[in-house]
mmCIF file with all atom_site columns, C-alpha atoms in Angstrom:
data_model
loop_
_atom_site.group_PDB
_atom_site.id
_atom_site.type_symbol
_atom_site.label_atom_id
_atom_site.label_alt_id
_atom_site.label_comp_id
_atom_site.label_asym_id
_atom_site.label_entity_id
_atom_site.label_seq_id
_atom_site.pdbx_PDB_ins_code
_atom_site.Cartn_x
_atom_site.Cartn_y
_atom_site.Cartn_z
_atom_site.occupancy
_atom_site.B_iso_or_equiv
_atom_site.pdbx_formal_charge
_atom_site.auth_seq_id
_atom_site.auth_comp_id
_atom_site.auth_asym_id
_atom_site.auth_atom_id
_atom_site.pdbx_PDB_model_num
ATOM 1   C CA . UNK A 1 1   ? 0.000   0.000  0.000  1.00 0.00 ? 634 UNK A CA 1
ATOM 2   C CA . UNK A 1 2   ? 1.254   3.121  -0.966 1.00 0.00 ? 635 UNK A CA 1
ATOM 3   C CA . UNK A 1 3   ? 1.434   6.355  1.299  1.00 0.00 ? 636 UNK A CA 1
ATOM 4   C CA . UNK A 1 4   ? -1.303  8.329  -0.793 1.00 0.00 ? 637 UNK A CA 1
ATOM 5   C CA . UNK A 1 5   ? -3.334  4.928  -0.162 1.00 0.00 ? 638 UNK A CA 1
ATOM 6   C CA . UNK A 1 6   ? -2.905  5.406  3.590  1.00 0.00 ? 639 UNK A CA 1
ATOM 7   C CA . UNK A 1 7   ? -6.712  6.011  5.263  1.00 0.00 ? 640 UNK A CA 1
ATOM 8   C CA . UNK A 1 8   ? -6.513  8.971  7.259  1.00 0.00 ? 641 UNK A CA 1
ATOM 9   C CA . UNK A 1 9   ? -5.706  9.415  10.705 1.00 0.00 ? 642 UNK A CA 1
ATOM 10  C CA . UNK A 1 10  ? -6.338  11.781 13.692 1.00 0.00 ? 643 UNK A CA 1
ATOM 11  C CA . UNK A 1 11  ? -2.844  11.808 14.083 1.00 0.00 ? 644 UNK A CA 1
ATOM 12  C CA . UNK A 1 12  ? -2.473  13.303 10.265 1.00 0.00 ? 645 UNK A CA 1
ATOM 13  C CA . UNK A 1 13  ? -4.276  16.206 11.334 1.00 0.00 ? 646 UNK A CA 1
ATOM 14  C CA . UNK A 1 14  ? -2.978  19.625 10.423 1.00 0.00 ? 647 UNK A CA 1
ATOM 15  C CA . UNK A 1 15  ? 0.761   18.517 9.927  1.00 0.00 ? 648 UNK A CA 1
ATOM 16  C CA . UNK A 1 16  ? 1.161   21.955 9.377  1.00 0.00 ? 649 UNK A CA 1
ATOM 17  C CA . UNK A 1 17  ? 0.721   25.012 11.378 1.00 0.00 ? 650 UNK A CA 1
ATOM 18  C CA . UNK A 1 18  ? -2.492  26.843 10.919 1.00 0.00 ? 651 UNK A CA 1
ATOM 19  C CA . UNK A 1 19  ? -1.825  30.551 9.832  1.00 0.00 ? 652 UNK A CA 1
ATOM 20  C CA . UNK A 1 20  ? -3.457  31.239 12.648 1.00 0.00 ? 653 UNK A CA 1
ATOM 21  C CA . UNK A 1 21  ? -1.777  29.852 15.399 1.00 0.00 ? 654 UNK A CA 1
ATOM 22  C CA . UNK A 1 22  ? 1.671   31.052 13.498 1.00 0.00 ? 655 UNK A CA 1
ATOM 23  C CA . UNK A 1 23  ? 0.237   34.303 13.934 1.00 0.00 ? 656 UNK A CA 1
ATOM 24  C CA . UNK A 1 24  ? -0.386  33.963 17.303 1.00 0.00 ? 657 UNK A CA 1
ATOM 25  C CA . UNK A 1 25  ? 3.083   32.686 18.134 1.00 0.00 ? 658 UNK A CA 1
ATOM 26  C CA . UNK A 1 26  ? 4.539   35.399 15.998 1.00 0.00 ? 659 UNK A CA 1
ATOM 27  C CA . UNK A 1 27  ? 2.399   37.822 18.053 1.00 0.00 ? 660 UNK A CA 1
ATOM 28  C CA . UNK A 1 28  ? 3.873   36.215 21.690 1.00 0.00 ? 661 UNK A CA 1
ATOM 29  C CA . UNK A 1 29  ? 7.592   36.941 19.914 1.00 0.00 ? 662 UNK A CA 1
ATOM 30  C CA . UNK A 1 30  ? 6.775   40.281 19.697 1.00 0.00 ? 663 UNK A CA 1
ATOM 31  C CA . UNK A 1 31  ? 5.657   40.028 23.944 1.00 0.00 ? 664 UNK A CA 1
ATOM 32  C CA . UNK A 1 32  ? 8.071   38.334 24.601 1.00 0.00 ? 665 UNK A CA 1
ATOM 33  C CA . UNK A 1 33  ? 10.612  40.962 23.120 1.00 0.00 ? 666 UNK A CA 1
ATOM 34  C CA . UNK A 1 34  ? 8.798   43.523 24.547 1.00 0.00 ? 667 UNK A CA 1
ATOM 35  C CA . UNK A 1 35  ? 8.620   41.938 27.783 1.00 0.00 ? 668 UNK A CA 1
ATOM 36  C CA . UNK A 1 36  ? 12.770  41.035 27.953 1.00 0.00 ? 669 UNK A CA 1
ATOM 37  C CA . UNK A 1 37  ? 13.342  44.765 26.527 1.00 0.00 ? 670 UNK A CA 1
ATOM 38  C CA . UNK A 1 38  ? 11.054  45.633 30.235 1.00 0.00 ? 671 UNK A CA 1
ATOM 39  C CA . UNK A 1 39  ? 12.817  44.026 32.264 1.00 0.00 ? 672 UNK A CA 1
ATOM 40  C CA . UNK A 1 40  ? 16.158  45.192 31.095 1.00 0.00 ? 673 UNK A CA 1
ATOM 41  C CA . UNK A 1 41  ? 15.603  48.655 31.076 1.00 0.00 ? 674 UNK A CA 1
ATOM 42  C CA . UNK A 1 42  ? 14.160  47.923 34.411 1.00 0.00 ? 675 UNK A CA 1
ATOM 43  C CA . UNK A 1 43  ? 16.545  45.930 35.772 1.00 0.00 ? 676 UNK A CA 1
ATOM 44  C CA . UNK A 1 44  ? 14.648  43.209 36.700 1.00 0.00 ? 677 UNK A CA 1
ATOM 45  C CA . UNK A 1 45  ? 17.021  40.152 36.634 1.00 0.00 ? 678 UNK A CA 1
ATOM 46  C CA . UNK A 1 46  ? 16.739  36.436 37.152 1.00 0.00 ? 679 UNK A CA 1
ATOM 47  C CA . UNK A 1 47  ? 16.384  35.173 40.532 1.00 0.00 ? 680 UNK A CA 1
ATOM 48  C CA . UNK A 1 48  ? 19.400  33.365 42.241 1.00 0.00 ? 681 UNK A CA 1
ATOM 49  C CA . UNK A 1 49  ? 19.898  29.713 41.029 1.00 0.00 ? 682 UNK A CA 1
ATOM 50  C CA . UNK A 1 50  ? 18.522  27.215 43.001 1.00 0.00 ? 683 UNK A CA 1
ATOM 51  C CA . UNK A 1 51  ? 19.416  23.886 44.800 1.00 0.00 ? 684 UNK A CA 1
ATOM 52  C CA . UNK A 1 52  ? 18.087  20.720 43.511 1.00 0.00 ? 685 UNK A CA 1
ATOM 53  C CA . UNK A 1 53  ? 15.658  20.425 46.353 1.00 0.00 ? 686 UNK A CA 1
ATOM 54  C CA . UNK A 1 54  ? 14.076  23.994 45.718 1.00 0.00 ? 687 UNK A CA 1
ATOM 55  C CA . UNK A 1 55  ? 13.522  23.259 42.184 1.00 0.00 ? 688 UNK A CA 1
ATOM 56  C CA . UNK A 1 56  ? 11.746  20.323 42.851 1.00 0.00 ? 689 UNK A CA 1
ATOM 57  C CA . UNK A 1 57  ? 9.684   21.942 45.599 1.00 0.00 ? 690 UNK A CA 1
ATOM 58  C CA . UNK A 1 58  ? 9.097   25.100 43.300 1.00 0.00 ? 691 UNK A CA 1
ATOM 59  C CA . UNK A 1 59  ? 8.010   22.599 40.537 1.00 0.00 ? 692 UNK A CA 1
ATOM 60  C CA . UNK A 1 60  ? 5.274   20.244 42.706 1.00 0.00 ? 693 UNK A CA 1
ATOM 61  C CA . UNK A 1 61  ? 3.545   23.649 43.060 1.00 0.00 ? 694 UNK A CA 1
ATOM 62  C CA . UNK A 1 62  ? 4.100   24.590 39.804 1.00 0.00 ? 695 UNK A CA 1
ATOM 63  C CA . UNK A 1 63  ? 2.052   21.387 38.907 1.00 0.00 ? 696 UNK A CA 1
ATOM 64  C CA . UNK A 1 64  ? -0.280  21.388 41.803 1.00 0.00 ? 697 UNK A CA 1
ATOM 65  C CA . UNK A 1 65  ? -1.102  24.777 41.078 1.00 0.00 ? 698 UNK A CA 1
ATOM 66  C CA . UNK A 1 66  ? -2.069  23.696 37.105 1.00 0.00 ? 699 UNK A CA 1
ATOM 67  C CA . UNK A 1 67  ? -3.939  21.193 38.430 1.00 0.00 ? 700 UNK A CA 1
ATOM 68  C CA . UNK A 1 68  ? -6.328  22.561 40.747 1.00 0.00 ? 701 UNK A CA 1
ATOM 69  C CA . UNK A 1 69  ? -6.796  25.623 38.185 1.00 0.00 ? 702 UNK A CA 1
ATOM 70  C CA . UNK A 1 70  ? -7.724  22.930 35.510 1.00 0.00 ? 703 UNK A CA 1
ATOM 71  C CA . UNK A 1 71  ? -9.892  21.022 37.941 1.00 0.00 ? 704 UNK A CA 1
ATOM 72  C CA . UNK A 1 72  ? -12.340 24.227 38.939 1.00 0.00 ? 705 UNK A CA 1
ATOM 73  C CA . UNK A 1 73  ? -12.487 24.899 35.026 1.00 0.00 ? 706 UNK A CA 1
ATOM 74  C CA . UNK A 1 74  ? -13.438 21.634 34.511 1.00 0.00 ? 707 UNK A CA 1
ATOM 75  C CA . UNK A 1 75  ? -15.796 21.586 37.419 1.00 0.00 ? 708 UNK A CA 1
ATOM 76  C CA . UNK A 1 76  ? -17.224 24.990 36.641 1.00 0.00 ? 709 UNK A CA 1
ATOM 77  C CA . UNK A 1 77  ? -17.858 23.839 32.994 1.00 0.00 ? 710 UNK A CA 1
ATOM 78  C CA . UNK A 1 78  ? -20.075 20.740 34.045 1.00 0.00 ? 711 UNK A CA 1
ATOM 79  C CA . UNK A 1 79  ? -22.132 22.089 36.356 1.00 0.00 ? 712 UNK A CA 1
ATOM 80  C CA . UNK A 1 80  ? -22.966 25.522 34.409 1.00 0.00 ? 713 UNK A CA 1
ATOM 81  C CA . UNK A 1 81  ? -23.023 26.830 30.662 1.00 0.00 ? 714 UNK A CA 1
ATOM 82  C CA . UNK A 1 82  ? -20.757 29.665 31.441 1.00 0.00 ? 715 UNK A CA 1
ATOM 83  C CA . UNK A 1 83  ? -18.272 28.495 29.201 1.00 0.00 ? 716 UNK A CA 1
ATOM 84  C CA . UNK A 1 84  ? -20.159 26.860 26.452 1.00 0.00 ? 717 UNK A CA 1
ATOM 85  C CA . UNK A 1 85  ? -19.778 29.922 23.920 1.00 0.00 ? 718 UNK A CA 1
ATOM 86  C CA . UNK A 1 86  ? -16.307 30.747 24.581 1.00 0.00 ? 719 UNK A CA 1
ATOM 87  C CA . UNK A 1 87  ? -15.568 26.482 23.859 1.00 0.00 ? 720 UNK A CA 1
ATOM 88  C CA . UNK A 1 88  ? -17.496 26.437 20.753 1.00 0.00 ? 721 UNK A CA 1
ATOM 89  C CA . UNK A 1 89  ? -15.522 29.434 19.221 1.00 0.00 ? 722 UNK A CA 1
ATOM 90  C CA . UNK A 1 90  ? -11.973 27.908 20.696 1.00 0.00 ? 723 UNK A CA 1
ATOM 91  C CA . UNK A 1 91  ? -13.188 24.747 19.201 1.00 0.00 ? 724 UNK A CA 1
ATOM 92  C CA . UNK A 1 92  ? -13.834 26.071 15.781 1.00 0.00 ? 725 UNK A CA 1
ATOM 93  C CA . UNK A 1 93  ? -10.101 27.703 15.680 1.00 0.00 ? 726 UNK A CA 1
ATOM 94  C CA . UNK A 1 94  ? -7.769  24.902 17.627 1.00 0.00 ? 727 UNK A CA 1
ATOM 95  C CA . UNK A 1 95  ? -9.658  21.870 16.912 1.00 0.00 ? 728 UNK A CA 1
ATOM 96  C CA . UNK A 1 96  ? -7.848  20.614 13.844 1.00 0.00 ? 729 UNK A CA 1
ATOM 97  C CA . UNK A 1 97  ? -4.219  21.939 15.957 1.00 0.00 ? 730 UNK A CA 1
ATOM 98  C CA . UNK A 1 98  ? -1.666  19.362 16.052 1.00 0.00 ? 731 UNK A CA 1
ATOM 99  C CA . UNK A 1 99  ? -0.258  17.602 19.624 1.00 0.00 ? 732 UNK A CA 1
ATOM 100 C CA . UNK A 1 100 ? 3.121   19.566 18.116 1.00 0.00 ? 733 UNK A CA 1
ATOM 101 C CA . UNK A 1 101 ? 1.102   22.791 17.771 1.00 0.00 ? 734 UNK A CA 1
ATOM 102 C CA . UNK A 1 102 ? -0.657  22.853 21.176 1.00 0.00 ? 735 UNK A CA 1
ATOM 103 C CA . UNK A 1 103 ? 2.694   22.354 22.976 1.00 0.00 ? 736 UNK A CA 1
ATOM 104 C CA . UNK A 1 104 ? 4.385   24.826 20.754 1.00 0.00 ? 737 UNK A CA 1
ATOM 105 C CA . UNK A 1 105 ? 1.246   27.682 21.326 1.00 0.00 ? 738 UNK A CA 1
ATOM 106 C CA . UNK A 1 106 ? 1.054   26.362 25.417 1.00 0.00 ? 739 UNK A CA 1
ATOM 107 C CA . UNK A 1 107 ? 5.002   27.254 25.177 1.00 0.00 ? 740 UNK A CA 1
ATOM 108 C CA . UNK A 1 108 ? 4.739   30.971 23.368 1.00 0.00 ? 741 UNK A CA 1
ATOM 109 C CA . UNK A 1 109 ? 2.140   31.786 25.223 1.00 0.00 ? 742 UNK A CA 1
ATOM 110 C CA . UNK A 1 110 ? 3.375   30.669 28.618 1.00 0.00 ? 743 UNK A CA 1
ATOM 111 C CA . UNK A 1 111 ? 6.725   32.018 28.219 1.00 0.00 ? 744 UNK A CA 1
ATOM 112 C CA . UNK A 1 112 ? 5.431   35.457 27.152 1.00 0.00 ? 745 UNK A CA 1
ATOM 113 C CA . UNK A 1 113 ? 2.900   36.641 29.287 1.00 0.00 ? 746 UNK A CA 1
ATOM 114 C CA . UNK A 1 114 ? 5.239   35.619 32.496 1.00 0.00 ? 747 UNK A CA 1
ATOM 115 C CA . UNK A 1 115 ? 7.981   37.239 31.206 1.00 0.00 ? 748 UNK A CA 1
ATOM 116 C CA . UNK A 1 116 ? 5.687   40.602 30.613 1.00 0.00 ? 749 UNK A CA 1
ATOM 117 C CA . UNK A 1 117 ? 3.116   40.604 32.751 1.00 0.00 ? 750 UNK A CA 1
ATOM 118 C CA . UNK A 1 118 ? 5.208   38.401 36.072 1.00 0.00 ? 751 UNK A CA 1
ATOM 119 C CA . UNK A 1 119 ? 8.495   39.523 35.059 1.00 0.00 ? 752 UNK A CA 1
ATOM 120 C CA . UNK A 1 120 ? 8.631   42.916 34.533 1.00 0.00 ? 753 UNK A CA 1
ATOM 121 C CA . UNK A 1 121 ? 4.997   44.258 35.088 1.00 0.00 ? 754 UNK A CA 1
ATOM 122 C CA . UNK A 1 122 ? 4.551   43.181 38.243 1.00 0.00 ? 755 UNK A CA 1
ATOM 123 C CA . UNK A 1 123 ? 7.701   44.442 39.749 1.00 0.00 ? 756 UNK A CA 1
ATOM 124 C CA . UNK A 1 124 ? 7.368   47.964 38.179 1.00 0.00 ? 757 UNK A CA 1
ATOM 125 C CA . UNK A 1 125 ? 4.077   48.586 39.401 1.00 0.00 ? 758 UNK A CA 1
ATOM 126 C CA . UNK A 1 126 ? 5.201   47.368 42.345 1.00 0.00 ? 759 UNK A CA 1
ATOM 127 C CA . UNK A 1 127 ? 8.033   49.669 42.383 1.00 0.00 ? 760 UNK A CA 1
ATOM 128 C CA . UNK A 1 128 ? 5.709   52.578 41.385 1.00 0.00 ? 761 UNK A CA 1
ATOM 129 C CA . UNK A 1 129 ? 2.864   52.166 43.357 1.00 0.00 ? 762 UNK A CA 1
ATOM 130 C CA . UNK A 1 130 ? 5.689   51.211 46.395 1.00 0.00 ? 763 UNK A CA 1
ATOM 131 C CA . UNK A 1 131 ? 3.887   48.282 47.381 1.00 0.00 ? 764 UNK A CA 1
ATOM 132 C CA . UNK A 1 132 ? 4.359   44.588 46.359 1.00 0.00 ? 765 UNK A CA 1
ATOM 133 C CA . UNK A 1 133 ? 0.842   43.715 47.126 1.00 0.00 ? 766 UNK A CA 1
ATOM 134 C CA . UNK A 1 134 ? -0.503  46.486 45.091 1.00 0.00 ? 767 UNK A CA 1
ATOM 135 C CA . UNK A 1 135 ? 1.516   45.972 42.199 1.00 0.00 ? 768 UNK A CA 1
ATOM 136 C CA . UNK A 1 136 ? 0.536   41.896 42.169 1.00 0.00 ? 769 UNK A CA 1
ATOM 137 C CA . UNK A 1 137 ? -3.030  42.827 42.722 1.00 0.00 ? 770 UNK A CA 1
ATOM 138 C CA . UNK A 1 138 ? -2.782  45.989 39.732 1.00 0.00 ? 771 UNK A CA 1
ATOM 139 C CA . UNK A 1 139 ? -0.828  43.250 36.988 1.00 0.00 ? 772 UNK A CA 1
ATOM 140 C CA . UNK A 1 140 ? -3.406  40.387 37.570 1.00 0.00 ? 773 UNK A CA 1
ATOM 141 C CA . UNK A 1 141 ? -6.322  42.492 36.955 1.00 0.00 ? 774 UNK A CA 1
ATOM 142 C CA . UNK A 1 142 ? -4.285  44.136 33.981 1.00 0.00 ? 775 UNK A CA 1
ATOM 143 C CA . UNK A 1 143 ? -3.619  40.634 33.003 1.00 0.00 ? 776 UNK A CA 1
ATOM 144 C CA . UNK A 1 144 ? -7.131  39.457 33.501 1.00 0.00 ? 777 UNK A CA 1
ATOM 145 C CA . UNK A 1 145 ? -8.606  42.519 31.040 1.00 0.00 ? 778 UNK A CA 1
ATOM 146 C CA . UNK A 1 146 ? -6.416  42.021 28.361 1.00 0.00 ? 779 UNK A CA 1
ATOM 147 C CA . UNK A 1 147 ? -8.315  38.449 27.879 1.00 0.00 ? 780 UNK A CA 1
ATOM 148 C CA . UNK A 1 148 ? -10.984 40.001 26.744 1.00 0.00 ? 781 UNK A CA 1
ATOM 149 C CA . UNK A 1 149 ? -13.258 39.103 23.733 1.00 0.00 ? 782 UNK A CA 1
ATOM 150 C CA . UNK A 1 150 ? -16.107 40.644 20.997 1.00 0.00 ? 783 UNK A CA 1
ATOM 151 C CA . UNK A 1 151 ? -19.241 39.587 22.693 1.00 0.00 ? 784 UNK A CA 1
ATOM 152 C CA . UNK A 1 152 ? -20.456 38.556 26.367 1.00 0.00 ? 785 UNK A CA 1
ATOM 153 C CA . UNK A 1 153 ? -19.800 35.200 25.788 1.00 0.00 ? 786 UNK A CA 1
ATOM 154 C CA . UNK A 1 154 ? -15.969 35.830 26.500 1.00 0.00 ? 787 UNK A CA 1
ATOM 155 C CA . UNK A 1 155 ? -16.969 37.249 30.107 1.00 0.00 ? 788 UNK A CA 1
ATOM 156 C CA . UNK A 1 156 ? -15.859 33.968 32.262 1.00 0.00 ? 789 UNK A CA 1
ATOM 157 C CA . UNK A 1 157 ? -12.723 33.389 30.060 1.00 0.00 ? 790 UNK A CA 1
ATOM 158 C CA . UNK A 1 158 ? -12.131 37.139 31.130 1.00 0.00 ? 791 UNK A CA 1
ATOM 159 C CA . UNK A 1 159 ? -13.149 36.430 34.823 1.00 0.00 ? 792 UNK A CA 1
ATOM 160 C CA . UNK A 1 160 ? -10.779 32.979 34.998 1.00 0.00 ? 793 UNK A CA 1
ATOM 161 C CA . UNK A 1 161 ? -8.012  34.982 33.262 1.00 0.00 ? 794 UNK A CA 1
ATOM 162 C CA . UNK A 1 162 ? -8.064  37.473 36.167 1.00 0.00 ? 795 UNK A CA 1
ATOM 163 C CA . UNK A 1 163 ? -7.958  34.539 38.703 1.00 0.00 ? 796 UNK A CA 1
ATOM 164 C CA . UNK A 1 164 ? -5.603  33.028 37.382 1.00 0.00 ? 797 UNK A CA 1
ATOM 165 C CA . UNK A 1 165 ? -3.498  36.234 37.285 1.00 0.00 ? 798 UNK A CA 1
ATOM 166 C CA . UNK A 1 166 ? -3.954  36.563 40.691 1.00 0.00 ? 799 UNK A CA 1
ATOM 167 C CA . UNK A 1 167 ? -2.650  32.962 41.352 1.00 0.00 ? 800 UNK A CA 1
ATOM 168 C CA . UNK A 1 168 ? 0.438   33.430 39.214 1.00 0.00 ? 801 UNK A CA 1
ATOM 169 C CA . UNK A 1 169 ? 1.239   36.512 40.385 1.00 0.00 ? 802 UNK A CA 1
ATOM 170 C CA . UNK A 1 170 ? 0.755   35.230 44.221 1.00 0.00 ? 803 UNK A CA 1
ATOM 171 C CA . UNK A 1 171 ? 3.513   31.980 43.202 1.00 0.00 ? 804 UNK A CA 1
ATOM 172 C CA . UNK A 1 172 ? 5.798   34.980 41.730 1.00 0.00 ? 805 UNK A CA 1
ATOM 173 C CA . UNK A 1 173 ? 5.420   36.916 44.754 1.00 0.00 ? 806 UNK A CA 1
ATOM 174 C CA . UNK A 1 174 ? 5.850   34.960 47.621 1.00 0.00 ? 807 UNK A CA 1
ATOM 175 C CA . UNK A 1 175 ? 8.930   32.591 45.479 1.00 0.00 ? 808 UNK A CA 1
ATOM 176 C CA . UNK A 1 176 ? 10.507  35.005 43.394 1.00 0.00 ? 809 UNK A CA 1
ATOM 177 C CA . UNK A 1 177 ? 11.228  32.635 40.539 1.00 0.00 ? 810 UNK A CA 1
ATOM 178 C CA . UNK A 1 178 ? 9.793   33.323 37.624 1.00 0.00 ? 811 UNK A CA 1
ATOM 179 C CA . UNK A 1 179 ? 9.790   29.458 36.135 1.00 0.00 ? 812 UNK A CA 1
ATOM 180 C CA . UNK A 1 180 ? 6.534   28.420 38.619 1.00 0.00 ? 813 UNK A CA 1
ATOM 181 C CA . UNK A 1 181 ? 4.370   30.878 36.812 1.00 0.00 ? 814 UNK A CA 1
ATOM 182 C CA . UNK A 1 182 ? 5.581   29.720 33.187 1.00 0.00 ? 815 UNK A CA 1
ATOM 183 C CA . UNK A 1 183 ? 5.440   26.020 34.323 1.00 0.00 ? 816 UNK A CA 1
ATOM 184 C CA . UNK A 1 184 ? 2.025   27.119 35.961 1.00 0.00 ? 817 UNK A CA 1
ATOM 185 C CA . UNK A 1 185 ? 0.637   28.995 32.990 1.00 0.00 ? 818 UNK A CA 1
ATOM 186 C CA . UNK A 1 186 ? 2.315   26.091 30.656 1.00 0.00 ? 819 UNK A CA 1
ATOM 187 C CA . UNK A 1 187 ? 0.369   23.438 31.823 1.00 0.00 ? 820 UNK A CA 1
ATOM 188 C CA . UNK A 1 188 ? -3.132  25.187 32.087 1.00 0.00 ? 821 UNK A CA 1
ATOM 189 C CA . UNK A 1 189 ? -3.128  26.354 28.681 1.00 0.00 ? 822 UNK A CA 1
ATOM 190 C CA . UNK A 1 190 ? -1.907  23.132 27.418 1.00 0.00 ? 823 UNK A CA 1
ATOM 191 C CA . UNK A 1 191 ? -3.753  20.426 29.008 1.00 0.00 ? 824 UNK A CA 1
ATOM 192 C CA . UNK A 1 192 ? -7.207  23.153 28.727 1.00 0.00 ? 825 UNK A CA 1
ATOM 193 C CA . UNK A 1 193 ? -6.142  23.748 24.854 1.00 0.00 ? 826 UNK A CA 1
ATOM 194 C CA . UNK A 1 194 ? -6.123  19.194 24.469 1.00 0.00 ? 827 UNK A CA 1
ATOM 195 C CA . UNK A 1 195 ? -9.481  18.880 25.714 1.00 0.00 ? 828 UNK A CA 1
ATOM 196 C CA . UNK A 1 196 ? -11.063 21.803 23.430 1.00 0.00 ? 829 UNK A CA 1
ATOM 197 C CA . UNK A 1 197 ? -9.044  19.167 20.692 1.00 0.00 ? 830 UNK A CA 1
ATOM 198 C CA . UNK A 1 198 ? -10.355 15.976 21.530 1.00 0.00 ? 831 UNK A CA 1
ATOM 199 C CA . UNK A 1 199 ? -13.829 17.688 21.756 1.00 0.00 ? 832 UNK A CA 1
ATOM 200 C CA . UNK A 1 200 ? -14.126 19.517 18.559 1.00 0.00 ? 833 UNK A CA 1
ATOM 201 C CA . UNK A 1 201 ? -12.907 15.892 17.156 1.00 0.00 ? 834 UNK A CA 1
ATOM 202 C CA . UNK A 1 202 ? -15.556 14.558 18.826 1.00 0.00 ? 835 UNK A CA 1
ATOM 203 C CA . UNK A 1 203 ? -18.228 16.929 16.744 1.00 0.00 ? 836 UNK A CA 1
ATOM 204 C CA . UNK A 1 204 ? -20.177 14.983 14.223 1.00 0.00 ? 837 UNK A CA 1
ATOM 205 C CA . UNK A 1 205 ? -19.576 18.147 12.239 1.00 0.00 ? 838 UNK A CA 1
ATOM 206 C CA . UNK A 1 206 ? -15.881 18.165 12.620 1.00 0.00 ? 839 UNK A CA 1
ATOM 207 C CA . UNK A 1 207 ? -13.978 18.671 9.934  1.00 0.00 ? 840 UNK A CA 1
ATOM 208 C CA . UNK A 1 208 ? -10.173 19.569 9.093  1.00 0.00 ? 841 UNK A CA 1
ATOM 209 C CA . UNK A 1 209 ? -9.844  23.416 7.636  1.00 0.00 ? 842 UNK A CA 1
ATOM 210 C CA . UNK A 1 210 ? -8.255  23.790 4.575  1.00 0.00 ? 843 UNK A CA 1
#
């Protein structure tokens, strides 16, 4: 049997990028340029390397922290409709997306935002406003309103972005390394990202975009 005899797979599935993740990803570049530029100008360093143990401590929260975020959403979206509309949409853009393609948009994304929002946002407001508290408090409800959408039905995607801010922005502030938010937001978007996948797959209507 020849390859063009092959019957298709779900693991064929967009072998390549859709443009409109690659625009995406080129769009967290440009963050994550901006971000780097921020914290240089700012001075806002790496934290101090860390022993073996630490890291390993740092990332079981990192993980636990994904978790339970990913188990409320879950919960949240069982018992209620809030996030029905904002699903169907995601579904209609990601749900052709590769395994590759969700790890490489979990990544961009991930990396970006900590390095802008965690990174350097959060320790100039806290710097300007004098006040760590009020600068985490002031960057998770910036981050929270920048994950905003057209219509109502992005409301609870707007709301969970703002708790989650606060939650990364907590791990930042009371660890100082930067890695538990990125591991944190890593594993959120990615394993919440799968599950939009496997259920737009799932859609007797599905069907790969050209």
């Amino acid at each position: 049997m020849t390859d063009d005899e092959l019957p298709p797979s779900d693991l064929d599935i967009d072998e390549n990028i859709p443009p409109f993740v690659l625009g995406i990803c080129l769009l967290y570049g440009i963050v994550l340029a901006f971000g780097l530029f921020w914290c240089w100008i700012g001075d806002y360093g790496p934290q101090p390397s860390l022993s073996a143990s630490e890291t390993l401590v740092h990332a079981g929260i990192a993980l636990a922290l994904a978790l339970a975020i990913v188990a409320l959403v879950g919960v949240v979206e069982r018992a209620t409709s809030l996030f029905d509309g904002i699903i169907g949409v995601l579904e209609d853009r990601l749900g052709d997306l590769s395994g590759a393609g969700v790890i490489a948009l979990s990544l961009f994304s991930s990396v970006a935002e900590e390095v802008l929002f965690r990174g350097a946002m959060q320790p100039a407001f806290s710097e300007l406003f004098r006040s760590e508290i009020t600068g985490w408090v002031t960057t998770s409800l910036v981050f929270g309103l920048l994950h905003t959408g057209p219509s109502r039905q992005f409301i609870p995607w707007t709301v969970f972005a703002v708790l989650s801010g606060f939650v990364l922005g907590y791990a930042y502030l009371r660890t100082g390394n930067l890695l538990i938010p990125i591991v944190t937001h890593f594993i959120i978007n990615a394993l919440n990202m799968w599950r939009i996948v496997l259920r737009a797959r799932r859609r007797p209507d599905f069907s790969v975009h050209s």
